[in-house]
Tab-separated table of C-alpha atoms and ligand atoms in Angstrom:
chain	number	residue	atom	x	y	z
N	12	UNK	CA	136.822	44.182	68.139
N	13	UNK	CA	134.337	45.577	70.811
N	14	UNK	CA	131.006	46.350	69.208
N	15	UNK	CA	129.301	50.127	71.130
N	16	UNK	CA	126.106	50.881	70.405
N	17	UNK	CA	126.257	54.329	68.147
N	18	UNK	CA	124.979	57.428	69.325
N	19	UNK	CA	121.482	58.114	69.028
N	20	UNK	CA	121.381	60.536	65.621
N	21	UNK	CA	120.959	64.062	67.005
N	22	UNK	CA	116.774	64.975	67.180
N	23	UNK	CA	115.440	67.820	65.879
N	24	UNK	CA	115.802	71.004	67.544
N	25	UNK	CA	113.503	71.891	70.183
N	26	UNK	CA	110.876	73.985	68.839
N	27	UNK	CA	111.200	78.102	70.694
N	28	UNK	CA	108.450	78.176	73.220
N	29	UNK	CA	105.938	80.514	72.144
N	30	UNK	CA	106.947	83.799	73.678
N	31	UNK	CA	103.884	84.534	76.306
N	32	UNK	CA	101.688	87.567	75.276
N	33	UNK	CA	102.236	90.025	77.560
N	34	UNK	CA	98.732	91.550	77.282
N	35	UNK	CA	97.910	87.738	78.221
N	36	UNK	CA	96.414	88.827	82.208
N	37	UNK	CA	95.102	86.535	84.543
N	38	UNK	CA	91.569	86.808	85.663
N	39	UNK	CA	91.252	88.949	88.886
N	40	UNK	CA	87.505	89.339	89.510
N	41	UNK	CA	87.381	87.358	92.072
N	42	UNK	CA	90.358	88.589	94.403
N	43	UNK	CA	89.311	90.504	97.454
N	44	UNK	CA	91.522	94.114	97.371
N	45	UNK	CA	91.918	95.355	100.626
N	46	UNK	CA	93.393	99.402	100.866
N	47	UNK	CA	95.510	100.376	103.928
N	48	UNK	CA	94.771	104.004	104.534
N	49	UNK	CA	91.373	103.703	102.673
N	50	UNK	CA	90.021	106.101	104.348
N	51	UNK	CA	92.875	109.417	102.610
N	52	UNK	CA	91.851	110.202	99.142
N	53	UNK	CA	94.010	108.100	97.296
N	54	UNK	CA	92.825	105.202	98.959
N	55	UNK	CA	89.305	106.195	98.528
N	56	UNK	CA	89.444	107.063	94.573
N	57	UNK	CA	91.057	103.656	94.628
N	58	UNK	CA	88.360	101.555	96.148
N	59	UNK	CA	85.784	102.981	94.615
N	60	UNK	CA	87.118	102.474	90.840
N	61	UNK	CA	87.722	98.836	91.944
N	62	UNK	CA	84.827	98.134	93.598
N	63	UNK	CA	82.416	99.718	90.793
N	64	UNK	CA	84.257	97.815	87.984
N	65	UNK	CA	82.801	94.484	89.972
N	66	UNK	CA	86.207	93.934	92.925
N	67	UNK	CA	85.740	93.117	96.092
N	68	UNK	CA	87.289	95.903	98.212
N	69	UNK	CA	87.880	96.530	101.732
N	70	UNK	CA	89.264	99.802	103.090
N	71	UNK	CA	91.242	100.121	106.020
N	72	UNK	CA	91.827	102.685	108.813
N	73	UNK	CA	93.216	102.724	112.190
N	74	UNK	CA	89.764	103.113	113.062
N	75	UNK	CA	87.008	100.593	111.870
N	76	UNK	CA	84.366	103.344	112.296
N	77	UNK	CA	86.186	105.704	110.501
N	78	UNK	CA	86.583	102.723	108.037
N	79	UNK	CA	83.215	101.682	107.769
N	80	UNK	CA	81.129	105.267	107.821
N	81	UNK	CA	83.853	105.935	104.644
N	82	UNK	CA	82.239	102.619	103.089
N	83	UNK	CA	79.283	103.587	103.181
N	84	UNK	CA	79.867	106.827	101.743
N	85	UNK	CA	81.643	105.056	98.646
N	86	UNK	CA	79.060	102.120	98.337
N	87	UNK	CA	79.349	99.643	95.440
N	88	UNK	CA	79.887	96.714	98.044
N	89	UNK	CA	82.517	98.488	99.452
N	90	UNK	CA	83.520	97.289	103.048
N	91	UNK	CA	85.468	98.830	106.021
N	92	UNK	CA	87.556	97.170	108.566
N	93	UNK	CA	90.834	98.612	110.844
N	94	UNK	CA	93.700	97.761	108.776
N	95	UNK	CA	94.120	94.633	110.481
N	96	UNK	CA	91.183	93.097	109.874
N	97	UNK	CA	91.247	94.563	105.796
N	98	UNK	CA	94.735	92.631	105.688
N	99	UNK	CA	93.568	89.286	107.327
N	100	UNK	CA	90.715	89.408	105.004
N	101	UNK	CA	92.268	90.724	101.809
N	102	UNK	CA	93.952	89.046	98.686
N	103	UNK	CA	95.942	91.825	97.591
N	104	UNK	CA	96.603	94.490	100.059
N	105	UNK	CA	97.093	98.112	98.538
N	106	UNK	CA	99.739	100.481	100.871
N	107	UNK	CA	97.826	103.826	100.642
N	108	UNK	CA	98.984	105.570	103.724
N	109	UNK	CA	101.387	108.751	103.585
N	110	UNK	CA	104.914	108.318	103.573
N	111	UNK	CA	105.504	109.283	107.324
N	112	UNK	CA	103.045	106.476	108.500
N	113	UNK	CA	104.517	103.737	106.357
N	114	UNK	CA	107.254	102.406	108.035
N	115	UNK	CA	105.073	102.154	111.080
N	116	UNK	CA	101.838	100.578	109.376
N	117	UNK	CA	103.366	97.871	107.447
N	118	UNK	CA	105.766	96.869	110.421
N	119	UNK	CA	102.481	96.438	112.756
N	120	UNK	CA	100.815	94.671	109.842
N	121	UNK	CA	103.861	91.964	109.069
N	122	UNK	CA	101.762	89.085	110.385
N	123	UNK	CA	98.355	89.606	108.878
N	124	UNK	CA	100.255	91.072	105.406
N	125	UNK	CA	102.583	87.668	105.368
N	126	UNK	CA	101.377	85.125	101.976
N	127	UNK	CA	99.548	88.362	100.506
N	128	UNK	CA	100.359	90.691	97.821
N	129	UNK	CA	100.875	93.728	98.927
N	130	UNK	CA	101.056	97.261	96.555
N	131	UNK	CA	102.747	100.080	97.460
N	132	UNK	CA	101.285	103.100	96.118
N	133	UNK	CA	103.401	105.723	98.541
N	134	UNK	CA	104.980	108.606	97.049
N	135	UNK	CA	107.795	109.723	99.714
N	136	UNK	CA	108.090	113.190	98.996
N	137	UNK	CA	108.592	116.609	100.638
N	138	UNK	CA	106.788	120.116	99.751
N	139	UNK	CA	108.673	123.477	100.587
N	140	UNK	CA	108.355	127.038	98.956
N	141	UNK	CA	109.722	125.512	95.412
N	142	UNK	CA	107.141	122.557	94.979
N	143	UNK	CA	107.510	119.371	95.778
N	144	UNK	CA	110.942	116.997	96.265
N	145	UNK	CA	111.274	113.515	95.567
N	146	UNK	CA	112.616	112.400	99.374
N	147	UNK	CA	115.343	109.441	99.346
N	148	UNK	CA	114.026	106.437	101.723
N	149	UNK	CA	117.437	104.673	102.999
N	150	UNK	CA	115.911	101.786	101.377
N	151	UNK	CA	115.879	103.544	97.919
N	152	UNK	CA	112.263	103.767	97.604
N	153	UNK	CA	108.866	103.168	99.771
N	154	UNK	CA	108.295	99.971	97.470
N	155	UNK	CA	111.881	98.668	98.697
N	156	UNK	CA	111.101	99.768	102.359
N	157	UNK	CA	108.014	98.060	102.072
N	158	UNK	CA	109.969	94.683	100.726
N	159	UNK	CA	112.540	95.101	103.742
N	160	UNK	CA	110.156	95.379	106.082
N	161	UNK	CA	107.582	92.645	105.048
N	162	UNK	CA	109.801	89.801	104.304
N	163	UNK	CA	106.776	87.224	104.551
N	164	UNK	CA	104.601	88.840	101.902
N	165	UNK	CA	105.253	89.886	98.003
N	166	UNK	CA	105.378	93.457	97.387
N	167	UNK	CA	105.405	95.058	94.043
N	168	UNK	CA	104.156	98.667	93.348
N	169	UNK	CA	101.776	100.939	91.263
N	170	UNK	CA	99.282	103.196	91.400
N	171	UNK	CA	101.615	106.466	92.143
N	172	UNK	CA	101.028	108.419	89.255
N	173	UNK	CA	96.854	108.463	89.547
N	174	UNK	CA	95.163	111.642	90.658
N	175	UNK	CA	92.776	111.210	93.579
N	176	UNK	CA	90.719	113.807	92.770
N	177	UNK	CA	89.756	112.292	89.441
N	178	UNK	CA	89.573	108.707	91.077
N	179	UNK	CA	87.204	110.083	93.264
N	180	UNK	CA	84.962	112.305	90.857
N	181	UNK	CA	81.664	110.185	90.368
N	182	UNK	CA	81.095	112.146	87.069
N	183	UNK	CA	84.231	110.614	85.341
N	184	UNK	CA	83.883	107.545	83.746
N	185	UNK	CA	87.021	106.931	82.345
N	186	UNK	CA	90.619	107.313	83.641
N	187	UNK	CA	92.804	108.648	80.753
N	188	UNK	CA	96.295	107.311	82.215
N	189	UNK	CA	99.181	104.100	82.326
N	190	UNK	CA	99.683	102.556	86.069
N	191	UNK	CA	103.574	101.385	85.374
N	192	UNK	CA	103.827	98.246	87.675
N	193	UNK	CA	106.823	97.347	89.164
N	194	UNK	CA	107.846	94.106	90.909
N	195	UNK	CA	109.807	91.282	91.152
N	196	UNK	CA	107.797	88.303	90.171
N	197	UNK	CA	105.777	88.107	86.468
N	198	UNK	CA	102.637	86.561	88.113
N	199	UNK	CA	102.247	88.800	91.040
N	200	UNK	CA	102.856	91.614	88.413
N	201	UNK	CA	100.707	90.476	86.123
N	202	UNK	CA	98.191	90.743	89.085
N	203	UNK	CA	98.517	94.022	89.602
N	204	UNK	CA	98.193	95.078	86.004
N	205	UNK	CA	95.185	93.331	85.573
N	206	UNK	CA	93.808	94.781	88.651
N	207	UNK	CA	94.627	98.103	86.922
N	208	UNK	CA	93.430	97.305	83.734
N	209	UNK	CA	89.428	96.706	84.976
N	210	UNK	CA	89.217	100.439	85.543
N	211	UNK	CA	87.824	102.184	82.482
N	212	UNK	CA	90.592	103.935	80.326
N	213	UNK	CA	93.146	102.668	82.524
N	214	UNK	CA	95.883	100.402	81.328
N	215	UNK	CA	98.864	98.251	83.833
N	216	UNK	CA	102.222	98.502	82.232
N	217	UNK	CA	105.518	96.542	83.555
N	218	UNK	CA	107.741	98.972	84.728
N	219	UNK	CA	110.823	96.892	85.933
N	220	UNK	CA	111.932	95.725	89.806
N	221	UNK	CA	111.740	97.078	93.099
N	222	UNK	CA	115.101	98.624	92.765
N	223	UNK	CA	113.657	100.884	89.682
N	224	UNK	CA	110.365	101.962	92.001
N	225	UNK	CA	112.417	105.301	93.266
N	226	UNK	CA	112.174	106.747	90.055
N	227	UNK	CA	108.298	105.739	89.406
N	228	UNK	CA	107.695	107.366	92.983
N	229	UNK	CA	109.224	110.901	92.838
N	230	UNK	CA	108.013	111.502	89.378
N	231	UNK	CA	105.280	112.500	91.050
N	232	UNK	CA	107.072	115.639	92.570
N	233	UNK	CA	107.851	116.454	89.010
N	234	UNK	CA	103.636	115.976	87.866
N	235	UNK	CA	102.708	117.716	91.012
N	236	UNK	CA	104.660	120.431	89.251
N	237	UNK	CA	102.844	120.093	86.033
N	238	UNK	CA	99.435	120.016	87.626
N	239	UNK	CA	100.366	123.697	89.465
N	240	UNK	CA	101.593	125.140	86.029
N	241	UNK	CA	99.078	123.653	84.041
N	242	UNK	CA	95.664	123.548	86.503
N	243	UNK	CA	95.633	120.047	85.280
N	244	UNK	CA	95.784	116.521	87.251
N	245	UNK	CA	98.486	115.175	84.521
N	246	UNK	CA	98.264	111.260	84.143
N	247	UNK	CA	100.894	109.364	82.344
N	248	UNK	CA	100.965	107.369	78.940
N	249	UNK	CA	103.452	104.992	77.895
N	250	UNK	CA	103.491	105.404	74.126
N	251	UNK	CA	104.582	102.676	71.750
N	252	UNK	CA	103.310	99.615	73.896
I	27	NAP	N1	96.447	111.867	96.885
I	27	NAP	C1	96.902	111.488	95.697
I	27	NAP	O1	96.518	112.041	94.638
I	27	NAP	C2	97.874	110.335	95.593
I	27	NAP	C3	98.184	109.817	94.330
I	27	NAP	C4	99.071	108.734	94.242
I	27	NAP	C5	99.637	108.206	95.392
I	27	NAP	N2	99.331	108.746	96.600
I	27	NAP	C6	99.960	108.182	97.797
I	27	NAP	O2	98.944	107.537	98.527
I	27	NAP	C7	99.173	107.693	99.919
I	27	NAP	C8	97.918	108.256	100.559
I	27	NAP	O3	97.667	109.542	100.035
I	27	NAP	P1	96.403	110.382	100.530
I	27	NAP	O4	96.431	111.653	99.818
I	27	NAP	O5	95.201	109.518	100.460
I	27	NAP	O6	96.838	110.587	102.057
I	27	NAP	P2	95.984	110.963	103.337
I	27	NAP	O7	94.578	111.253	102.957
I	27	NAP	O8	96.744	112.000	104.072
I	27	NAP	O9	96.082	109.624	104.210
I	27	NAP	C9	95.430	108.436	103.896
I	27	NAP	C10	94.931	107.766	105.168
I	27	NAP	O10	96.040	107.247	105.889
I	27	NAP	C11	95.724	107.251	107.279
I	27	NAP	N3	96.859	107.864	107.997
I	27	NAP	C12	97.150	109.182	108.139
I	27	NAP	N4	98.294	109.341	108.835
I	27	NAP	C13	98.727	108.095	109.139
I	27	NAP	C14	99.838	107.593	109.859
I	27	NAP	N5	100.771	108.400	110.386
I	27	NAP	N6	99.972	106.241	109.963
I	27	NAP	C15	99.044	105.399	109.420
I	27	NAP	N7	97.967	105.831	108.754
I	27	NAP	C16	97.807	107.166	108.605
I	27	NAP	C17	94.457	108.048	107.471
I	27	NAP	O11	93.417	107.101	107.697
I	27	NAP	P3	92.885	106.748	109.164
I	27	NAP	O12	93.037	107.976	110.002
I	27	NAP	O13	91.456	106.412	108.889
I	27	NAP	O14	93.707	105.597	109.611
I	27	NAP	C18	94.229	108.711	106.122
I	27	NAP	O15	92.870	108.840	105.814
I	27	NAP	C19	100.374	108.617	100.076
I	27	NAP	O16	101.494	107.866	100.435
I	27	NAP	C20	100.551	109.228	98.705
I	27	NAP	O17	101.917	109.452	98.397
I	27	NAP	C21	98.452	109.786	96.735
């Protein structure tokens, strides 16, 4: 008779790993945001709402005058650079250039945009004498373009749904809206929602992938729409989260 050794007894089951909060953000405060376009409204409301919650910003133009006289105008630390020089020098690199210049911008940027996280905030859309149109990028959305064309870098999206008027306006305080944030990977998500989430009143939801961000981006057509009617500059809340 052969003796075997008998199998080891079966352990106890592994214990569930703790499912992660997903309010749990990382700390962002000391990432240097860089704006493409910082000079256009969006871009502006943008930098100065990060910049006066305590981020280092940098906006970008294709001009670095144009770049740094808008700076100054904004203050709060607030730097200016030619969009080059705001992606060499920036962290996380927000898109905020209109739709036509896009394709053009990010493909002249690929080297100095490659390791960084870039955000898409472009909202490809077209106006005629019924309102506004969501436009359909061959890629499916600016966010995907943006993803195609910047293979090197990680590119998720948010911001779309902000009104630039209210960024801008000094005698606000708070921002009463949701930024949905869409990308592919948690952390670089995560990033992004914290980002969001240091600006008074504002709070960054998860939103799904890339291949959802065509939805995100021409539901602005349909608050465009709302703001007309209404003589409002609409915001979005995601209830129930
Ligand atoms: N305005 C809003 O309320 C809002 C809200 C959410 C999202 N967005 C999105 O944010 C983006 C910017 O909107 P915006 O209203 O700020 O636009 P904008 O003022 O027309 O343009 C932003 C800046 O982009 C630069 N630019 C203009 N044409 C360009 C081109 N062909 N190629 C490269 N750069 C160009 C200009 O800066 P330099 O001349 O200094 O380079 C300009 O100051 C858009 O894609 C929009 O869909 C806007």
């Amino acid at each position: 008779m052969t003796s075997s050794t008998p199998p080891a007894p079966p352990g106890p089951p592994a214990a569930p790993r703790p499912a992660k909060d997903p309010w749990d953000l990382p700390d962002v405060s000391g990432l240097v945001v860089g704006v493409l376009g910082g000079t256009g409204d969006q871009g502006r409301g943008l930098a100065y709402r990060l910049a006066a919650a305590g981020q280092q910003v940098i906006i970008g133009s294709r001009a670095a005058d144009r770049a740094e006289a808008v700076a100054a105008e904004i203050g709060h630390g607030v730097q200016g650079a030619d969009n080059a020089d705001c992606a060499r020098r920036s962290d996380v690199v927000i898109v905020a250039v209109p739709w036509e210049g896009h394709a053009k911008t990010l493909e002249s940027l690929r080297e100095e945009l490659a390791g960084k996280l870039v955000v898409d905030c472009v909202n490809p859309l077209g106006f005629d004498k019924k309102g506004a149109y969501a436009l359909k990028p061959e890629e499916g959305s600016a966010a995907e373009q943006a993803a195609a064309l910047l293979p090197d870098s990680r590119v998720a999206a948010a911001f779309h749904h902000l009104s630039a008027v209210l960024l801008k306006d000094t005698s606000i305080a708070e921002i009463d809206t949701d930024v949905m944030v869409l990308g592919e990977e948690r952390a670089d998500v995560e990033i992004v929602q914290a980002l969001a989430g240091r600006i008074p009143g504002m709070r960054g939801v998860f939103a799904g992938r890339l291949r959802n961000a065509h939805q995100v981006e021409s539901l602005v057509a349909n608050l465009i729409s709302v703001n007309r009617r209404y003589k409002a500059h609409a915001g979005l809340r995601v209830t129930d989260v």
